[in-house]
Coordinates of C-alpha atoms in Angstrom, one line a residue:
M1 CA -50.7 -116.0 121.9
E2 CA -53.2 -113.2 121.9
M3 CA -53.6 -113.2 125.6
A4 CA -50.7 -110.7 126.4
S5 CA -52.8 -108.4 128.6
M6 CA -54.4 -111.2 130.6
S7 CA -52.9 -112.9 133.7
Q8 CA -51.8 -116.5 132.9
T9 CA -51.4 -119.5 135.0
V10 CA -48.9 -122.3 134.2
I11 CA -49.0 -125.8 135.8
V12 CA -47.1 -128.9 135.2
G13 CA -48.4 -132.2 136.6
N14 CA -50.0 -135.6 135.9
L15 CA -53.5 -136.3 134.6
T16 CA -55.5 -138.1 137.3
D17 CA -57.9 -139.6 134.8
D18 CA -58.5 -139.8 131.0
P19 CA -59.8 -136.5 129.7
E20 CA -63.7 -136.3 129.3
L21 CA -64.7 -135.0 125.9
R22 CA -68.3 -133.6 125.5
Y23 CA -70.1 -131.4 123.0
T24 CA -72.3 -128.4 123.8
P25 CA -75.8 -128.3 122.2
N26 CA -74.2 -125.9 119.6
G27 CA -71.6 -128.5 118.7
A28 CA -68.6 -127.0 120.4
A29 CA -66.2 -129.5 121.9
V30 CA -65.2 -129.1 125.5
V31 CA -62.8 -131.4 127.4
K32 CA -62.5 -131.6 131.2
F33 CA -59.5 -133.1 133.0
R34 CA -57.8 -132.9 136.4
V35 CA -54.1 -132.4 136.9
A36 CA -52.3 -133.4 140.1
V37 CA -49.3 -131.1 141.0
N38 CA -46.9 -131.8 143.7
R39 CA -43.6 -130.3 144.7
R40 CA -40.5 -132.3 145.5
Y41 CA -37.9 -130.8 147.8
K42 CA -34.8 -131.8 149.7
D43 CA -35.1 -131.8 153.5
Q44 CA -32.4 -130.7 155.9
A45 CA -30.8 -134.2 155.6
G46 CA -30.6 -133.9 151.8
E47 CA -33.4 -136.5 151.3
W48 CA -36.0 -136.0 148.6
K49 CA -39.5 -135.5 150.0
D50 CA -42.9 -135.1 148.3
G51 CA -44.9 -132.0 149.3
E52 CA -48.6 -131.8 149.4
T53 CA -50.5 -132.5 146.2
S54 CA -52.8 -129.9 144.7
Y55 CA -55.5 -130.9 142.2
F56 CA -56.7 -128.6 139.4
T57 CA -59.7 -129.0 137.1
V58 CA -58.9 -127.8 133.6
N59 CA -61.3 -127.1 130.7
A60 CA -60.3 -126.7 127.1
W61 CA -62.5 -125.9 124.1
R62 CA -63.0 -126.6 120.4
T63 CA -60.0 -128.1 118.5
L64 CA -57.8 -128.0 121.6
A65 CA -60.4 -130.1 123.4
E66 CA -60.5 -132.7 120.7
N67 CA -56.7 -132.8 120.5
V68 CA -56.3 -133.2 124.2
A69 CA -58.9 -136.0 124.3
E70 CA -57.2 -137.8 121.4
S71 CA -53.6 -137.3 122.6
L72 CA -53.5 -137.6 126.4
T73 CA -54.4 -140.3 128.9
R74 CA -54.3 -140.9 132.7
G75 CA -50.9 -140.5 134.2
A76 CA -49.5 -138.3 131.3
N77 CA -47.2 -135.5 132.5
V78 CA -48.6 -132.3 131.0
I79 CA -48.0 -128.6 130.8
V80 CA -51.1 -126.4 130.9
V81 CA -51.1 -122.7 130.1
G82 CA -54.4 -120.9 130.8
R83 CA -56.3 -118.5 133.0
L84 CA -58.2 -118.9 136.2
Q85 CA -62.0 -119.0 135.9
Q86 CA -64.3 -118.8 138.8
R87 CA -67.9 -120.2 138.6
S88 CA -70.6 -119.9 141.2
W89 CA -74.0 -121.5 141.5
E90 CA -76.6 -122.4 144.0
T91 CA -77.6 -126.1 144.8
Q92 CA -81.2 -127.3 144.9
E93 CA -80.9 -127.1 148.7
G94 CA -80.0 -123.4 148.5
D95 CA -76.3 -123.8 149.3
K96 CA -74.0 -121.5 147.4
R97 CA -71.0 -123.2 145.7
T98 CA -67.9 -121.7 144.1
V99 CA -65.2 -123.4 142.1
V100 CA -62.0 -122.0 140.5
E101 CA -60.9 -123.9 137.4
I102 CA -58.3 -123.3 134.7
E103 CA -59.5 -122.4 131.2
A104 CA -56.7 -123.8 129.0
D105 CA -55.1 -121.8 126.1
E106 CA -52.4 -124.4 125.6
V107 CA -51.9 -128.0 126.7
G108 CA -49.0 -130.3 125.8
P109 CA -47.0 -133.2 127.1
S110 CA -44.1 -132.5 129.3
L111 CA -40.9 -133.9 127.6
R112 CA -38.8 -133.9 130.8
W113 CA -39.1 -137.7 131.2
A114 CA -40.9 -138.7 128.0
T115 CA -40.8 -138.3 124.3
A116 CA -43.7 -137.5 122.0
Q117 CA -44.5 -137.6 118.3
V118 CA -46.4 -134.6 117.1
T119 CA -48.8 -134.7 114.2
K120 CA -49.9 -131.3 113.0
A121 CA -53.7 -130.8 112.6
T122 CA -54.7 -128.9 109.5
R123 CA -58.0 -127.3 108.6
G124 CA -60.0 -129.3 106.1
G125 CA -62.9 -126.8 105.7
P126 CA -64.9 -124.4 107.7
G127 CA -64.6 -125.6 111.3
E128 CA -63.2 -128.9 110.3
W129 CA -59.8 -130.2 111.2
A130 CA -57.9 -133.3 110.1
A131 CA -54.5 -134.8 110.9
D132 CA -51.9 -133.7 108.4
T133 CA -50.5 -137.0 107.2
S134 CA -48.4 -135.5 104.3
A135 CA -45.2 -135.8 106.4
E136 CA -46.0 -139.3 107.4
T137 CA -46.6 -140.7 103.9
A138 CA -43.5 -141.8 102.1
P139 CA -43.2 -140.7 98.5
Q140 CA -44.1 -143.6 96.1
E141 CA -42.3 -144.4 92.9
V142 CA -44.3 -144.1 89.7
H143 CA -43.3 -146.4 86.9
A144 CA -44.4 -145.8 83.3
A145 CA -46.2 -148.7 81.7
T146 CA -44.0 -150.4 79.0

């Protein structure tokens, strides 16, 4: 990763809904999704308890956005690596609003309680990506005509 000098945030949790994929007027893909994160702990009696749940809005751009939208669905346990991004705006009523979101650099399924099959994406041309199916296609026998 090229982000060595920037502060990073890592969260592990469950998607609350399917990712929402959109495109900017310039054609850049952006996906938005929410991740619920809660902590489990043992109380003094040794019983497992669920702590409070925190919800994080995550944004991912370009190829990562398209891959997230294609690969992940509601309930998926995910790992997100990114950086905190604060946005502020003013409503039509004049109220000031601020939100802190995570701009994702990496997103993947957590394999703690699941398995996944990874298909590598390859570049097809300038700005184009396609699934690499070379490993999925079995070699075919070629017979000479007799």
